[in-house]
Amino acid sequence: MSITRCSHHGRRLKSENDHLICKQAAAQKATVTTVPAILCTKGLPGVIREQHSKLGSVFTLSALGIKACAHFFHATESEISIGDVYKMTVPIFGKGVGYDVDNDTRNEQHRFFADALRPAKLRSYVAPMLREVEEYFAKWGQCGTVDLKQEMDTVLMLMASRCLLGEEVRDHMHGEVSSLLHDLTGGLHLASMFFPYLPTPAHRRRDKARARLEEIFSGIVRSRRSSGRAGDDLLQVLIDSRYKKDGRATTEAEITGLLVALLFAGHHTSSTAAAWTVARLLRHGEWLRAATEEQRRLRLRPPPQGQGDYDGVLRMDEALRLHPVTPVILRRARRAFTVETEEGGEYEVPEGRMLATPLVVINMLPGVYRDPEAFDPDRFAHGRAEDKAAGALAYTSFGAGKHACMGEGYAYLQIKVILSHLLTNFELHLVSPFPETDNMISMRPKGEVMVRYTRRRLLE
Ligand code: HEM
């Protein structure tokens, strides 16, 4: 088939239909160029969904469908950059870490994370996680009503404090550190994406919080180094880490930055995933009964350590399919490249173009998922595996390729520990309406997620 070029964009076209898509894309140009403005009214998922249904799987925003996103996930940093789109995190994580450093240094720092999140290390987090969960829910009464979103935030922060930040923080400064982290993340709003250094009150609070956190963690690092006392936590892994290129140890500022970066990547995401998973289970009684039965049967003591021993994983996968924590994964094209569209055409993405893999669309494609709006965890089960049937990149709620989530195992573990405890020990009912999605940039449940609990009488 001969390849012609579109008169509007110069893209290579394979069919008349492709040309039509291209013309539609031209007609939509005004909408596309004002994306930041309509974000405020429709939210990111709304914008992406609208463009996707109008223009097909590849359109002017360069939102990539499943077929086209292999290059997106596997290309090198010099071809498709993640660093270019996450610069706004620099004032949060701090200088010398994350997206402030060159790609090689960032890879070394990710190796430190990988050490702290490897399976053997995860097993050592089980007992402290269990302890935190038991202590926390022991404070609930015989019955009551709570905001599940708030509860998940709090218990997950306690678990992170114990397993990641270390005992000094957990036992003596948990309140202060949590509130500083809150100010730090509060410093990331829509305006910060474009102007991260604008002197807004939220940015000023962010900078103050970042400075105080560095003071706190530097003190702890110095004290551990001088006393020789070691913890069994992420902090210790970071203290012991050495850069391969020159053998130097991590500095106190880097350790603070890396701790913040990991909490930033892991806390909000896990708490959102946990809240949606429980809300979904409470809405779909048959799945709640199945999950509770399963937990009664397993009576996991110690709680699940691997991923294969507990079907609850399927429920979280399905909750994350319907409510992906990251609505779109973003990159910037540093070099032009060509992708094949699902419509059978070819599409040239120019250098400099912002790229998006829209999970809110991909996770709901009817060609991939049967009855995509339905909550049906069995679609992930062995035998059906709808996510895998459509290829390795059909389900990317944890990202994929070069920047796939490093904390997936940790996230599953902590949420399984919480769910296992909740389902075994409490009867739960959703008393507020099933939540909508916040729908701006965050995919958190909107408003309160009120749940009534009654403590079960456990039969030993
Ligand atoms: C249910 C909870 C979670 C979800 C849904 C989630 C999702 C994701 C996604 C979609 C990405 C890819 C971002 C991109 O490609 O731009 C990612 C990256 C990452 N996640 Fe998670 N995450 C979760 C929990 C965690 C936890 C608990 C940790 C750490 C303890 C963590 C650490 C990371 C790190 C370090 C990266 C960056 C990887 C890189 O850039 O190479 N995540 N996560």
PDB file of C-alpha atoms in Angstrom, residues 168 217-230 236 239-240 252:
ATOM      1  CA  GLU A 168      12.891   7.299  65.557  1.00  0.00           C
ATOM      2  CA  PHE A 217      16.322  13.275  58.860  1.00  0.00           C
ATOM      3  CA  SER A 218      19.844  14.702  58.911  1.00  0.00           C
ATOM      4  CA  GLY A 219      19.729  14.502  62.717  1.00  0.00           C
ATOM      5  CA  ILE A 220      18.598  10.867  62.623  1.00  0.00           C
ATOM      6  CA  VAL A 221      21.186   9.892  59.988  1.00  0.00           C
ATOM      7  CA  ARG A 222      23.997  11.527  61.969  1.00  0.00           C
ATOM      8  CA  SER A 223      22.865   9.831  65.147  1.00  0.00           C
ATOM      9  CA  ARG A 224      22.693   6.396  63.500  1.00  0.00           C
ATOM     10  CA  ARG A 225      26.071   6.886  61.855  1.00  0.00           C
ATOM     11  CA  SER A 226      27.792   8.009  65.041  1.00  0.00           C
ATOM     12  CA  SER A 227      26.202   5.390  67.317  1.00  0.00           C
ATOM     13  CA  GLY A 228      26.499   2.521  64.839  1.00  0.00           C
ATOM     14  CA  ARG A 229      22.840   1.700  65.526  1.00  0.00           C
ATOM     15  CA  ALA A 230      21.082   0.276  62.457  1.00  0.00           C
ATOM     16  CA  GLN A 236      18.919   2.260  56.746  1.00  0.00           C
ATOM     17  CA  ILE A 239      22.210   5.236  54.638  1.00  0.00           C
ATOM     18  CA  ASP A 240      24.145   2.115  53.577  1.00  0.00           C
ATOM     19  CA  GLU A 252      21.939  13.551  54.299  1.00  0.00           C
TER      20      GLU A 252
END
